[in-house]
Structures are given as C-alpha cells and as structure tokens.
Amino acid sequence: MKRKFQDIYKQLSESIEAGTFQTGTTLPSENELAENYNASRETIRKALNMLSEHGYIQKVQGKGSIVLDMSRINFPFSGVISFQELSQKLGTRTKTEVVYLKKEHATDHQLKGEERVWRVHRVRHIDGERIILDKDVFSVQAVPHLTNEICENSIYDFIENNLGLTISFAHKEIVIEEPSEEDQHLLDLNGSHNIVVIRSFTYLEDATLFQYTESRHRPDKFRFVDFARRVQT
Amino acid sequence: MKRKFQDIYKQLSESIEAGTFQTGTTLPSENELAENYNASRETIRKALNMLSEHGYIQKVQGKGSIVLDMSRINFPFSGVISFQELSQKLGTRTKTEVVYLKKEHATDHQLKGEERVWRVHRVRHIDGERIILDKDVFSVQAVPHLTNEICENSIYDFIENNLGLTISFAHKEIVIEEPSEEDQHLLDLNGSHNIVVIRSFTYLEDATLFQYTESRHRPDKFRFVDFARRVQT
DNA sequence: CTGTAAAACTTGTATATACAAGTATAAAAT
DNA sequence: ATTTTATACTTGTATATACAAGTTTTACAG
C-alpha cells in the first residue's frame, strides 16, 4: 500500500489519453471507482484531484468528474521537461551538439553558495536546423562528474537514474530579447530579429538549487502550452 | 466547517508573502499547526498541499515544510489573471481603450456551438504607450449584455460579481508571430519585428467554454513567470 | 570521545465515518 | 400534463485512527 493513489492516477490519466473515457462524459463515480480499484473513497479522491490539477478532468459537485480535452496541451508540454524527453516524441529528427563542457569556478550569482559548477552549452538541432541554444550551469556538489556523452544524451536521465537524485520543481521566466552574437553564430536564426529566452532555476527534492538554465529558442519554432486553474481569492 | 482548509491556506500563504515565515526555514509541524488552527492533521495537510502546488513550500518527508522564495513569481503572475488585476499593482500607470465592441454571429470556430458572441477589442496602455491588444470573444449565452464601461473596467469582475459565474480554468498557448497590420496600427510597436501572441480558452465551473482570447503583446514588455512541479513518471 | 542503537520526532499513505451541499431522478400533488 | 416534493446519488469537507518511511535527537556502549 505505498503508491496506490499515484498508480490509480496513472491508470486513469493513461485511459483518458488513450480515449477510453471520452471528452465531455463523466468518469464513474468516486464510490464506483473505489470498488473497482479496491480502494477507499479518499484514496480515489486523491487520484482525481491530481487529474483535476493537471487538466484531465473538471470536478462538479453533485454531477461528477467531466473528462476534458487534453489534445491541446499534449504537445509540447508544460512543466519541467527536458529536450531529451521532447525529442522522444520527434524521433530521429533531433540532434544535440555539445559546444562547451567545463568545470569552472562559479563567477556569477546564478548558483549562489556554490564554489564550483559545470558549465554546459548545447545546440539543439531539429530537422537539420540549429534551433535552440541551451546554456546550463550545474552544481558540482550535486553532479560530481559529467561527460560529453552524458550531455549528448539526457543529463536529467543521468541525474535521476545514475545519481539517484530527484528533480522536484522549477521557477521559470520567459522573455523576448535581441539575439546575441553567440546566438547569431551558433543558431540558424533564419532572419529572426528576436530570440525567446527561458531562464529557469531547477531544484531537488530537498529544495536545494542545483541547476540554472538559459534556453534560447528561435521564435518561429517556439510554442509554450499551459493549463492553469484560476486561483480563488 | 465549510472552507476551513482554504482559510488556513490563505492565512499561511499571506503569512509567507508577508515574511512572517522566512525563506529556508520550516513551518511548524503538521501536528502543531493542527493544534494552532484547531483542526485535524488531514485538514492542515490539505492546506499545505495547496501551498506546495503553488510554490510556497517544499515538503520533505521526515523534515518538514520548507518555505520557498516567492519573490521571483510574485510579479507578474502565472495562472489565469486579468489585465485589470495586473493593473491594480501598477496603479494609475495603466489605461484601457475599447476600440471595438459588438454582438455578432459566430463566424469562426473559436467558440463552437455558439450562435452569437460578443467581440471586444481593447488596447492596453502602460505608461502612456500602447503595449497590448486584447481581442476577446465571449459567449452571449454566458454573458447576455456588455457595455463599453464594463469593458473599460474588468469584464472578469463583472462576470464573477454581477453575473455570479465562476471562472475555473484555461488552456493557454504562447507563440511569437509577425505583427499584423492591425497590430502596427493600434500598438506602439517601437520598432519591434515580432509580437507575442497568447491564445487562451477560458472555461466556467461546469467546464463550459465561454471565452476565447487573443492577447497580443509588444515583445520588449512581455514577461511570463511560472512555477512548475516535475511530473512523476 | 566516538560510533552505534534506540527513541522521538517529522511527513506519507490508507482507511473509515459522518455530515454538508449540489444535482438528477422518481414519486406525488395539483 | 405540469409543478412540486421527496428521494437517491453525486462530490466536498472535517475528523480520527493506524501504520509506513524518512530525519533528527538522545541514550548508550565501547
């Protein structure tokens, strides 16, 4: 009995994505689900509340849980997701080129309290064009060693599966800027006068900051999709 | 005993924003909070989970609830928020100009199933410059009448307080486009070659779609800030 | 003094119960 | 047939209990 409600969440979310429950219809009632999954109603409710938060359903008191249309937010994703996970959807159309990888002294304020950091610059290719420039700074304390090969694949995968760390949350900022000389040199800007800059601070399970990233996207290839619930006042 | 955990959430979130609980420290334990607020531990946990979702705290098993730094996401906001609510923070530096307001037949696919819709175009002024063009389409079924004055103030406020409807959630998309002739005519583009377009579909409590919005921002004045938790797989 | 083990904390999960509140359905009254 | 009323069903909230799992502190053995 360890991750029961998370398993139920996973099963239900996958069922909704697979179309087993159609958009606009209601899920079985909480009591029915409790019987089906051999769980208490509270456990079911935890799973349903997760579905609600992530935009799968809308709960209406007295009526039931209405299945929402997830197709809009299926791709790309909101939340913390890596280019590697994104490229799995695009298959062989993506490539990562490591243009810089060095252990340095922390000169800037980006990862305060850290003495030494990894600095990684990667150019992301999509369909043969250089679209994204990712400039990462990792805490050496959290990530002791890093190789070219790891950077070409997924650093997140390495961190989570090899180092056993759990990436938990991120603060993110999206702004539009003028392309730098570095952008013009490393990316195929294709005449774009602007660049989309996503700055993010990523934290581990224990709330320690371990990564600062500046992800610089060619504007015509950028799309951010979000689901948000209105905060009650 | 109706909105106990929501009240506790509100009190705790305001305390954190006010700095009563300092960043990096832990909140009182769940059992202590339960005593303080005269509530059960489960009720406290519901409030704490809301704080966690919204980026106020990070819960660590065995340790406690660590207070996070909210200053980064304080302004501007993520989630569903209106220009009116935003302008309250900027005071008298903002102005809204209604450039179009008419009840029309629904011609496009934006609000499917609707026969008649309100179409509202508004130019948002910040510090004397025309920065944002908001193009809204409202369901006439949900919003029977609309006046110039309502549009100059807050349509959301009118909908929630006068019509008694509850805005619940939204799907949102952010992309970068070339400025249209309309953009060039109605906004002070200040030499910008791009425009930030936020397309959003807003839904009521019962999951009915009632609004489609295209919010077009001058790129140098645009900033989107987000807090996101990593989805477990 | 040091290292280990136990105890005392913390949050995480699962269950059961009770009632409130909103919606839909069926029965009854008109 | 229509309206009203009662009933059943739905989700929302609050509480209590038990145990699991992770962290910190304390006690103890060496």
Short mmCIF file of C-alpha atoms (C1' of nucleotides) in Angstrom, two decimals:
data_model
loop_
_atom_site.label_atom_id
_atom_site.label_comp_id
_atom_site.label_asym_id
_atom_site.label_seq_id
_atom_site.Cartn_x
_atom_site.Cartn_y
_atom_site.Cartn_z
CA MET A 1 0.00 0.00 0.00
CA LYS A 2 2.62 2.57 -0.94
CA ARG A 3 1.70 4.45 -4.08
CA LYS A 4 -1.86 3.35 -4.55
CA PHE A 5 -3.40 6.71 -5.41
CA GLN A 6 -0.49 7.53 -7.72
CA ASP A 7 -0.97 4.25 -9.55
CA ILE A 8 -4.68 4.96 -9.89
CA TYR A 9 -3.85 8.46 -11.18
CA LYS A 10 -1.51 6.96 -13.74
CA GLN A 11 -4.02 4.39 -14.93
CA LEU A 12 -6.84 6.92 -15.21
CA SER A 13 -4.69 9.56 -16.95
CA GLU A 14 -3.47 7.00 -19.46
CA SER A 15 -7.03 5.83 -20.04
CA ILE A 16 -8.11 9.40 -20.73
CA GLU A 17 -5.18 9.97 -23.09
CA ALA A 18 -5.96 6.71 -24.86
CA GLY A 19 -9.56 7.81 -25.29
CA THR A 20 -11.11 5.11 -23.12
CA PHE A 21 -13.06 7.87 -21.41
CA GLN A 22 -14.39 10.28 -23.98
CA THR A 23 -14.22 14.05 -23.71
CA GLY A 24 -17.37 15.52 -22.22
CA THR A 25 -18.51 12.35 -20.49
CA THR A 26 -18.18 11.73 -16.77
CA LEU A 27 -15.92 9.22 -15.08
CA PRO A 28 -17.50 6.53 -12.89
CA SER A 29 -18.46 7.94 -9.51
CA GLU A 30 -15.96 8.01 -6.68
CA ASN A 31 -17.74 5.16 -4.95
CA GLU A 32 -17.73 3.06 -8.11
CA LEU A 33 -14.03 3.75 -8.69
CA ALA A 34 -13.35 2.86 -5.05
CA GLU A 35 -14.92 -0.53 -5.62
CA ASN A 36 -13.22 -1.06 -8.99
CA TYR A 37 -9.77 -0.25 -7.67
CA ASN A 38 -10.33 -1.84 -4.27
CA ALA A 39 -9.54 1.41 -2.53
CA SER A 40 -11.23 3.81 -0.16
CA ARG A 41 -13.06 6.83 -1.47
CA GLU A 42 -10.41 9.18 -0.04
CA THR A 43 -7.70 7.38 -1.99
CA ILE A 44 -9.75 7.73 -5.18
CA ARG A 45 -10.27 11.40 -4.42
CA LYS A 46 -6.52 11.97 -4.17
CA ALA A 47 -6.09 10.49 -7.63
CA LEU A 48 -8.99 12.52 -9.03
CA ASN A 49 -7.64 15.75 -7.55
CA MET A 50 -4.34 15.12 -9.32
CA LEU A 51 -6.23 14.61 -12.57
CA SER A 52 -8.03 17.89 -11.95
CA GLU A 53 -4.82 19.80 -11.27
CA HIS A 54 -3.25 18.52 -14.45
CA GLY A 55 -6.22 19.40 -16.62
CA TYR A 56 -7.58 15.92 -17.26
CA ILE A 57 -10.94 16.40 -15.60
CA GLN A 58 -13.23 19.04 -14.13
CA LYS A 59 -14.98 18.02 -10.93
CA VAL A 60 -18.51 19.36 -10.47
CA GLN A 61 -20.19 18.86 -7.12
CA GLY A 62 -23.29 16.73 -7.39
CA LYS A 63 -22.60 15.83 -11.02
CA GLY A 64 -19.32 14.02 -11.36
CA SER A 65 -15.90 14.31 -12.96
CA ILE A 66 -16.12 15.60 -16.52
CA VAL A 67 -13.35 14.49 -18.88
CA LEU A 68 -11.64 17.47 -20.54
CA ASP A 69 -9.98 17.72 -23.93
CA MET A 70 -6.29 17.08 -23.38
CA SER A 71 -5.35 17.16 -27.05
CA ARG A 72 -4.49 20.84 -26.90
CA ILE A 73 -1.91 20.50 -24.18
CA ASN A 74 -0.49 17.20 -25.25
CA PHE A 75 2.36 18.69 -27.16
CA PRO A 76 4.51 20.38 -26.25
CA PHE A 77 4.25 20.09 -22.53
CA SER A 78 4.11 22.47 -19.71
CA GLY A 79 6.00 21.78 -16.55
CA VAL A 80 9.60 20.70 -16.15
CA ILE A 81 10.59 18.59 -19.10
CA SER A 82 13.86 18.08 -20.87
CA PHE A 83 14.73 18.37 -24.53
CA GLN A 84 15.54 14.68 -24.45
CA GLU A 85 12.04 13.76 -23.40
CA LEU A 86 10.69 16.12 -26.04
CA SER A 87 12.87 14.59 -28.71
CA GLN A 88 11.48 11.15 -27.95
CA LYS A 89 8.26 12.38 -29.49
CA LEU A 90 10.03 13.75 -32.54
CA GLY A 91 12.10 10.61 -33.05
CA THR A 92 15.26 10.91 -35.13
CA ARG A 93 14.51 14.45 -36.19
CA THR A 94 16.52 15.86 -33.30
CA LYS A 95 20.24 16.03 -32.52
CA THR A 96 22.23 17.54 -29.68
CA GLU A 97 25.64 19.12 -30.22
CA VAL A 98 27.77 19.83 -27.16
CA VAL A 99 29.70 23.03 -27.89
CA TYR A 100 31.05 23.66 -24.40
CA LEU A 101 31.65 21.48 -21.32
CA LYS A 102 33.91 22.56 -18.48
CA LYS A 103 34.14 22.53 -14.72
CA GLU A 104 34.62 26.13 -13.62
CA HIS A 105 34.66 28.35 -10.62
CA ALA A 106 31.27 29.97 -10.10
CA THR A 107 31.77 33.53 -11.20
CA ASP A 108 28.21 34.75 -11.32
CA HIS A 109 25.34 34.86 -8.92
CA GLN A 110 23.38 32.16 -10.70
CA LEU A 111 24.11 29.37 -8.26
CA LYS A 112 24.89 31.20 -5.10
CA GLY A 113 26.78 29.34 -2.42
CA GLU A 114 28.41 27.05 -4.98
CA GLU A 115 32.17 27.10 -5.37
CA ARG A 116 32.50 25.04 -8.50
CA VAL A 117 29.98 24.46 -11.25
CA TRP A 118 29.65 22.60 -14.50
CA ARG A 119 29.01 24.83 -17.48
CA VAL A 120 27.42 23.15 -20.48
CA HIS A 121 26.43 24.72 -23.78
CA ARG A 122 24.41 22.64 -26.18
CA VAL A 123 22.93 23.36 -29.58
CA ARG A 124 19.69 21.53 -30.31
CA HIS A 125 19.07 20.56 -33.90
CA ILE A 126 15.58 19.93 -35.21
CA ASP A 127 15.14 18.72 -38.77
CA GLY A 128 18.69 19.74 -39.58
CA GLU A 129 18.38 23.32 -38.34
CA ARG A 130 20.05 24.72 -35.24
CA ILE A 131 17.01 25.92 -33.30
CA ILE A 132 17.81 26.03 -29.58
CA LEU A 133 20.87 27.02 -27.56
CA ASP A 134 20.83 25.60 -24.03
CA LYS A 135 23.28 27.11 -21.57
CA ASP A 136 23.30 25.10 -18.34
CA VAL A 137 25.05 25.61 -15.04
CA PHE A 138 25.07 22.61 -12.68
CA SER A 139 26.12 22.42 -9.06
CA VAL A 140 29.26 20.24 -8.82
CA GLN A 141 28.15 19.23 -5.35
CA ALA A 142 25.02 17.63 -6.80
CA VAL A 143 26.61 16.45 -10.08
CA PRO A 144 30.25 15.41 -9.39
CA HIS A 145 31.17 14.33 -12.88
CA LEU A 146 29.81 14.90 -16.35
CA THR A 147 30.95 13.67 -19.75
CA ASN A 148 30.42 14.71 -23.32
CA GLU A 149 28.39 11.57 -23.89
CA ILE A 150 26.05 12.24 -20.98
CA CYS A 151 25.44 15.77 -22.26
CA GLU A 152 24.65 14.47 -25.73
CA ASN A 153 22.04 12.19 -24.23
CA SER A 154 19.92 13.25 -21.27
CA ILE A 155 21.55 14.91 -18.28
CA TYR A 156 18.23 14.63 -16.46
CA ASP A 157 18.12 10.91 -17.06
CA PHE A 158 21.70 10.59 -15.77
CA ILE A 159 20.91 12.66 -12.68
CA GLU A 160 17.76 10.77 -11.82
CA ASN A 161 18.77 7.22 -12.71
CA ASN A 162 22.54 7.15 -12.09
CA LEU A 163 22.98 9.72 -9.32
CA GLY A 164 19.68 8.81 -7.70
CA LEU A 165 18.62 12.42 -7.28
CA THR A 166 15.04 13.58 -7.67
CA ILE A 167 14.31 16.71 -9.64
CA SER A 168 11.36 18.34 -7.97
CA PHE A 169 10.37 21.81 -9.16
CA ALA A 170 11.46 24.86 -11.13
CA HIS A 171 10.98 28.58 -11.34
CA LYS A 172 10.75 29.68 -14.94
CA GLU A 173 10.76 33.01 -16.77
CA ILE A 174 10.04 33.62 -20.42
CA VAL A 175 11.12 36.87 -22.09
CA ILE A 176 11.91 38.07 -25.60
CA GLU A 177 15.35 39.52 -26.29
CA GLU A 178 17.64 40.59 -29.10
CA PRO A 179 19.88 37.79 -30.39
CA SER A 180 23.41 37.93 -29.02
CA GLU A 181 26.48 37.43 -31.20
CA GLU A 182 26.69 33.92 -29.76
CA ASP A 183 23.11 33.25 -30.85
CA GLN A 184 23.86 34.51 -34.35
CA HIS A 185 26.96 32.35 -34.51
CA LEU A 186 25.54 29.11 -33.11
CA LEU A 187 21.95 29.13 -34.35
CA ASP A 188 20.28 29.26 -37.74
CA LEU A 189 18.30 32.39 -36.99
CA ASN A 190 16.74 32.47 -40.42
CA GLY A 191 16.28 36.24 -40.35
CA SER A 192 14.66 36.39 -36.91
CA HIS A 193 15.16 39.68 -35.11
CA ASN A 194 14.27 38.26 -31.70
CA ILE A 195 15.08 35.28 -29.53
CA VAL A 196 12.89 33.62 -26.90
CA VAL A 197 14.79 33.23 -23.65
CA ILE A 198 13.60 30.81 -20.98
CA ARG A 199 15.52 31.21 -17.75
CA SER A 200 14.87 28.54 -15.17
CA PHE A 201 16.09 27.56 -11.74
CA THR A 202 15.66 23.86 -11.01
CA TYR A 203 15.55 22.37 -7.53
CA LEU A 204 15.91 18.93 -6.00
CA GLU A 205 13.54 17.17 -3.61
CA ASP A 206 15.13 18.82 -0.55
CA ALA A 207 14.65 22.29 -2.07
CA THR A 208 18.34 22.72 -2.92
CA LEU A 209 19.06 24.64 -6.11
CA PHE A 210 21.17 22.56 -8.44
CA GLN A 211 20.71 23.98 -11.95
CA TYR A 212 20.38 27.27 -13.74
CA THR A 213 19.44 27.13 -17.39
CA GLU A 214 19.12 29.66 -20.13
CA SER A 215 17.28 28.13 -23.05
CA ARG A 216 17.38 30.31 -26.15
CA HIS A 217 14.84 29.47 -28.86
CA ARG A 218 14.35 30.69 -32.40
CA PRO A 219 10.97 32.47 -32.14
CA ASP A 220 9.26 30.85 -35.12
CA LYS A 221 9.87 27.40 -33.64
CA PHE A 222 8.78 28.27 -30.12
CA ARG A 223 5.49 27.24 -28.56
CA PHE A 224 4.52 27.15 -24.91
CA VAL A 225 1.30 25.47 -23.87
CA ASP A 226 -0.18 25.70 -20.43
CA PHE A 227 -3.14 24.61 -18.37
CA ALA A 228 -3.95 26.82 -15.40
CA ARG A 229 -6.67 26.88 -12.79
CA ARG A 230 -7.90 30.20 -11.52
CA VAL A 231 -6.72 31.00 -8.04
CA GLN A 232 -9.56 31.77 -5.66
CA THR A 233 -9.30 35.00 -3.73
CA MET B 1 -16.90 23.93 8.91
CA LYS B 2 -17.10 24.79 5.25
CA ARG B 3 -13.87 26.20 3.92
CA LYS B 4 -11.57 25.53 6.82
CA PHE B 5 -8.57 24.27 4.89
CA GLN B 6 -8.95 27.04 2.32
CA ASP B 7 -8.94 29.65 5.08
CA ILE B 8 -5.84 28.08 6.59
CA TYR B 9 -4.20 28.08 3.15
CA LYS B 10 -5.00 31.76 2.75
CA GLN B 11 -3.64 32.69 6.16
CA LEU B 12 -0.44 30.71 5.69
CA SER B 13 0.16 31.98 2.14
CA GLU B 14 -0.33 35.57 3.27
CA SER B 15 2.00 35.00 6.19
CA ILE B 16 4.66 33.66 3.85
CA GLU B 17 4.21 36.58 1.46
CA ALA B 18 4.41 38.99 4.37
CA GLY B 19 7.65 37.38 5.50
CA THR B 20 6.34 36.04 8.81
CA PHE B 21 7.89 32.72 7.86
CA GLN B 22 11.31 33.28 6.39
CA THR B 23 12.64 31.63 3.25
CA GLY B 24 14.63 28.50 4.03
CA THR B 25 13.09 27.88 7.43
CA THR B 26 10.45 25.25 8.12
CA LEU B 27 6.85 25.83 9.04
CA PRO B 28 5.54 24.48 12.35
CA SER B 29 4.89 20.74 12.10
CA GLU B 30 1.54 19.48 10.91
CA ASN B 31 0.59 18.45 14.43
CA GLU B 32 1.49 21.86 15.81
CA LEU B 33 -0.47 23.62 13.06
CA ALA B 34 -3.40 21.33 13.76
CA GLU B 35 -3.42 22.48 17.37
CA ASN B 36 -2.91 26.15 16.49
CA TYR B 37 -5.75 26.20 13.98
CA ASN B 38 -7.96 23.83 15.94
CA ALA B 39 -8.13 21.45 13.00
CA SER B 40 -7.28 17.85 12.27
CA ARG B 41 -3.98 16.94 10.73
CA GLU B 42 -5.66 15.95 7.44
CA THR B 43 -7.20 19.41 7.15
CA ILE B 44 -3.79 21.00 7.72
CA ARG B 45 -2.31 18.68 5.12
CA LYS B 46 -4.84 19.83 2.52
CA ALA B 47 -3.80 23.43 3.13
CA LEU B 48 -0.10 22.53 2.99
CA ASN B 49 -0.54 20.61 -0.24
CA MET B 50 -2.10 23.69 -1.80
CA LEU B 51 0.87 25.75 -0.64
CA SER B 52 3.16 23.16 -2.20
CA GLU B 53 1.32 23.19 -5.52
CA HIS B 54 1.52 26.96 -5.73
CA GLY B 55 5.22 27.12 -4.93
CA TYR B 56 5.07 28.46 -1.41
CA ILE B 57 6.67 25.48 0.31
CA GLN B 58 8.54 22.27 -0.38
CA LYS B 59 7.52 19.33 1.78
CA VAL B 60 10.28 16.92 2.75
CA GLN B 61 9.34 13.68 4.45
CA GLY B 62 10.77 13.46 7.95
CA LYS B 63 11.99 17.06 7.89
CA GLY B 64 9.11 19.45 7.46
CA SER B 65 7.74 22.09 5.11
CA ILE B 66 10.49 24.38 3.84
CA VAL B 67 9.44 27.91 2.90
CA LEU B 68 10.45 28.77 -0.68
CA ASP B 69 11.35 32.11 -2.18
CA MET B 70 8.17 33.50 -3.72
CA SER B 71 9.67 36.85 -4.72
CA ARG B 72 10.51 35.58 -8.18
CA ILE B 73 6.98 34.62 -9.08
CA ASN B 74 5.21 37.43 -7.34
CA PHE B 75 5.04 39.64 -10.37
CA PRO B 76 3.78 39.16 -12.92
CA PHE B 77 1.66 36.17 -12.16
CA SER B 78 1.18 32.83 -13.69
CA GLY B 79 -2.24 31.31 -13.95
CA VAL B 80 -5.44 32.90 -15.13
CA ILE B 81 -5.35 36.58 -14.26
CA SER B 82 -6.83 39.61 -15.92
CA PHE B 83 -5.20 42.83 -17.03
CA GLN B 84 -7.39 44.60 -14.51
CA GLU B 85 -5.96 42.64 -11.62
CA LEU B 86 -2.48 43.27 -13.00
CA SER B 87 -3.12 46.98 -13.30
CA GLN B 88 -4.07 47.17 -9.64
CA LYS B 89 -0.42 46.56 -8.90
CA LEU B 90 0.72 49.21 -11.37
CA GLY B 91 -1.79 51.78 -10.09
CA THR B 92 -2.63 54.69 -12.39
CA ARG B 93 0.05 53.79 -14.91
CA THR B 94 -2.42 51.72 -16.94
CA LYS B 95 -5.39 52.58 -19.13
CA THR B 96 -7.80 50.53 -21.22
CA GLU B 97 -9.17 51.77 -24.53
CA VAL B 98 -12.13 49.90 -26.04
CA VAL B 99 -11.67 50.03 -29.80
CA TYR B 100 -14.38 47.53 -30.76
CA LEU B 101 -17.49 46.17 -29.04
CA LYS B 102 -20.25 44.39 -30.93
CA LYS B 103 -22.60 41.44 -30.66
CA GLU B 104 -22.02 39.30 -33.73
CA HIS B 105 -22.84 35.98 -35.26
CA ALA B 106 -20.11 33.48 -34.53
CA THR B 107 -18.28 33.13 -37.81
CA ASP B 108 -15.24 31.18 -36.79
CA HIS B 109 -14.55 28.00 -34.93
CA GLN B 110 -13.33 29.70 -31.81
CA LEU B 111 -16.45 29.17 -29.72
CA LYS B 112 -18.04 26.15 -31.30
CA GLY B 113 -21.70 25.58 -30.61
CA GLU B 114 -22.33 29.27 -30.00
CA GLU B 115 -24.71 31.16 -32.30
CA ARG B 116 -24.00 34.68 -31.14
CA VAL B 117 -20.92 36.09 -29.47
CA TRP B 118 -19.58 39.35 -28.09
CA ARG B 119 -16.47 40.58 -29.83
CA VAL B 120 -14.34 43.02 -27.85
CA HIS B 121 -11.07 44.62 -28.88
CA ARG B 122 -9.16 46.56 -26.26
CA VAL B 123 -5.85 48.39 -26.33
CA ARG B 124 -3.95 48.34 -23.06
CA HIS B 125 -1.86 51.39 -22.28
CA ILE B 126 1.07 51.21 -19.86
CA ASP B 127 2.92 54.41 -19.00
CA GLY B 128 1.35 56.15 -21.98
CA GLU B 129 2.38 53.55 -24.55
CA ARG B 130 0.01 51.19 -26.35
CA ILE B 131 1.50 47.84 -25.34
CA ILE B 132 -1.16 45.13 -25.52
CA LEU B 133 -4.04 44.38 -27.88
CA ASP B 134 -6.66 42.09 -26.36
CA LYS B 135 -9.15 40.52 -28.76
CA ASP B 136 -11.89 38.73 -26.82
CA VAL B 137 -14.82 36.60 -27.91
CA PHE B 138 -17.47 35.91 -25.28
CA SER B 139 -20.37 33.50 -25.35
CA VAL B 140 -23.62 35.53 -25.38
CA GLN B 141 -25.28 32.66 -23.56
CA ALA B 142 -22.97 33.16 -20.60
CA VAL B 143 -22.67 36.94 -20.91
CA PRO B 144 -26.03 38.36 -22.10
CA HIS B 145 -25.10 42.03 -22.12
CA LEU B 146 -21.92 44.03 -22.16
CA THR B 147 -21.27 47.76 -22.15
CA ASN B 148 -18.37 50.00 -23.03
CA GLU B 149 -17.96 50.87 -19.38
CA ILE B 150 -17.75 47.24 -18.27
CA CYS B 151 -15.09 46.60 -20.88
CA GLU B 152 -13.07 49.59 -19.74
CA ASN B 153 -13.10 48.21 -16.25
CA SER B 154 -12.88 44.49 -15.59
CA ILE B 155 -15.04 42.07 -17.56
CA TYR B 156 -13.90 39.29 -15.22
CA ASP B 157 -15.06 41.27 -12.21
CA PHE B 158 -18.43 41.85 -13.90
CA ILE B 159 -18.81 38.20 -14.81
CA GLU B 160 -17.92 36.91 -11.35
CA ASN B 161 -19.63 39.52 -9.16
CA ASN B 162 -22.61 40.64 -11.25
CA LEU B 163 -23.43 37.56 -13.29
CA GLY B 164 -22.48 35.18 -10.48
CA LEU B 165 -20.45 32.92 -12.74
CA THR B 166 -17.24 31.24 -11.62
CA ILE B 167 -14.27 31.25 -13.94
CA SER B 168 -12.50 27.99 -13.39
CA PHE B 169 -9.64 27.13 -15.73
CA ALA B 170 -7.95 27.95 -19.03
CA HIS B 171 -5.92 26.42 -21.79
CA LYS B 172 -3.21 28.78 -22.92
CA GLU B 173 -0.74 28.92 -25.79
CA ILE B 174 2.16 31.32 -26.25
CA VAL B 175 3.75 31.81 -29.65
CA ILE B 176 5.75 34.51 -31.45
CA GLU B 177 4.36 35.93 -34.67
CA GLU B 178 4.87 38.74 -37.16
CA PRO B 179 2.87 41.87 -36.32
CA SER B 180 -0.33 42.21 -38.34
CA GLU B 181 -1.40 45.48 -39.93
CA GLU B 182 -3.85 45.83 -37.07
CA ASP B 183 -1.04 45.47 -34.55
CA GLN B 184 1.01 48.11 -36.35
CA HIS B 185 -1.96 50.43 -36.42
CA LEU B 186 -3.18 50.02 -32.84
CA LEU B 187 0.05 49.48 -30.91
CA ASP B 188 3.24 51.48 -30.41
CA LEU B 189 5.49 48.75 -31.70
CA ASN B 190 8.63 50.82 -31.22
CA GLY B 191 10.49 49.01 -33.99
CA SER B 192 9.67 45.50 -32.82
CA HIS B 193 9.69 42.91 -35.59
CA ASN B 194 7.73 40.36 -33.60
CA ILE B 195 4.66 40.16 -31.42
CA VAL B 196 3.93 37.77 -28.55
CA VAL B 197 0.54 36.11 -29.01
CA ILE B 198 -1.19 34.42 -26.07
CA ARG B 199 -4.22 32.45 -27.20
CA SER B 200 -6.41 31.19 -24.40
CA PHE B 201 -9.66 29.32 -23.95
CA THR B 202 -11.36 30.05 -20.65
CA TYR B 203 -13.92 27.77 -19.02
CA LEU B 204 -16.53 28.08 -16.29
CA GLU B 205 -17.02 25.85 -13.25
CA ASP B 206 -19.19 23.40 -15.19
CA ALA B 207 -16.50 23.00 -17.88
CA THR B 208 -18.39 25.08 -20.46
CA LEU B 209 -16.23 27.21 -22.75
CA PHE B 210 -17.25 30.85 -22.53
CA GLN B 211 -14.30 32.90 -23.77
CA TYR B 212 -11.62 32.88 -26.41
CA THR B 213 -8.90 35.48 -26.13
CA GLU B 214 -6.01 36.56 -28.28
CA SER B 215 -3.69 38.76 -26.27
CA ARG B 216 -1.02 40.42 -28.39
CA HIS B 217 1.95 41.88 -26.53
CA ARG B 218 4.85 44.04 -27.57
CA PRO B 219 7.80 41.68 -27.03
CA ASP B 220 10.03 44.02 -25.03
CA LYS B 221 7.30 44.49 -22.45
CA PHE B 222 6.39 40.83 -22.19
CA ARG B 223 7.33 38.57 -19.29
CA PHE B 224 5.84 35.25 -18.29
CA VAL B 225 6.78 33.72 -14.96
CA ASP B 226 5.89 30.21 -13.94
CA PHE B 227 6.30 27.73 -11.13
CA ALA B 228 6.09 24.10 -12.14
CA ARG B 229 6.49 20.80 -10.37
CA ARG B 230 8.02 17.88 -12.21
CA VAL B 231 5.53 15.24 -13.16
CA GLN B 232 6.47 11.80 -11.89
CA THR B 233 6.53 9.03 -14.44
"C1'" DC C 1 35.44 10.94 22.70
"C1'" DT C 2 33.36 8.10 19.08
"C1'" DG C 3 30.32 5.26 16.94
"C1'" DT C 4 26.00 2.78 17.25
"C1'" DA C 5 21.46 1.97 18.52
"C1'" DA C 6 17.20 3.41 20.20
"C1'" DA C 7 13.78 6.77 20.68
"C1'" DA C 8 11.28 10.71 19.29
"C1'" DC C 9 10.17 13.43 16.05
"C1'" DT C 10 8.73 14.59 11.05
"C1'" DT C 11 5.73 13.79 6.71
"C1'" DG C 12 3.33 9.99 3.59
"C1'" DT C 13 -0.36 6.75 2.82
"C1'" DA C 14 -4.66 4.19 3.50
"C1'" DT C 15 -8.90 3.52 5.75
"C1'" DA C 16 -13.49 4.51 7.94
"C1'" DT C 17 -17.10 7.54 9.36
"C1'" DA C 18 -20.18 11.41 9.39
"C1'" DC C 19 -22.38 15.06 7.54
"C1'" DA C 20 -22.89 19.07 4.13
"C1'" DA C 21 -24.08 20.61 -0.39
"C1'" DG C 22 -25.22 20.27 -5.11
"C1'" DT C 23 -27.61 17.53 -8.93
"C1'" DA C 24 -30.67 14.24 -11.02
"C1'" DT C 25 -34.43 11.21 -10.73
"C1'" DA C 26 -38.77 9.43 -9.27
"C1'" DA C 27 -42.98 9.93 -6.89
"C1'" DA C 28 -46.78 12.66 -5.60
"C1'" DA C 29 -49.82 16.50 -5.68
"C1'" DT C 30 -52.20 19.86 -8.43
"C1'" DA D 1 -49.62 17.45 -18.41
"C1'" DT D 2 -47.25 20.34 -15.08
"C1'" DT D 3 -45.36 21.53 -10.92
"C1'" DT D 4 -43.81 20.36 -6.52
"C1'" DT D 5 -41.75 17.34 -3.30
"C1'" DA D 6 -39.18 13.70 -1.73
"C1'" DT D 7 -35.53 10.53 -2.54
"C1'" DA D 8 -31.31 8.87 -4.21
"C1'" DC D 9 -26.91 9.85 -5.93
"C1'" DT D 10 -23.05 12.84 -6.65
"C1'" DT D 11 -18.90 15.45 -4.85
"C1'" DG D 12 -16.99 18.50 -0.72
"C1'" DT D 13 -15.35 18.85 3.96
"C1'" DA D 14 -13.78 17.51 8.58
"C1'" DT D 15 -12.39 14.15 11.77
"C1'" DA D 16 -9.99 10.01 13.84
"C1'" DT D 17 -7.03 6.11 13.55
"C1'" DA D 18 -3.22 3.23 12.19
"C1'" DC D 19 0.90 2.38 10.27
"C1'" DA D 20 4.93 3.34 6.93
"C1'" DA D 21 9.02 5.91 5.96
"C1'" DG D 22 12.39 9.41 6.46
"C1'" DT D 23 15.08 12.62 9.71
"C1'" DT D 24 16.81 14.27 13.96
"C1'" DT D 25 17.90 13.81 18.60
"C1'" DT D 26 19.07 11.22 22.53
"C1'" DA D 27 20.96 7.48 25.09
"C1'" DC D 28 24.23 4.10 25.44
"C1'" DA D 29 28.10 1.02 24.62
"C1'" DG D 30 32.77 0.75 23.50
#
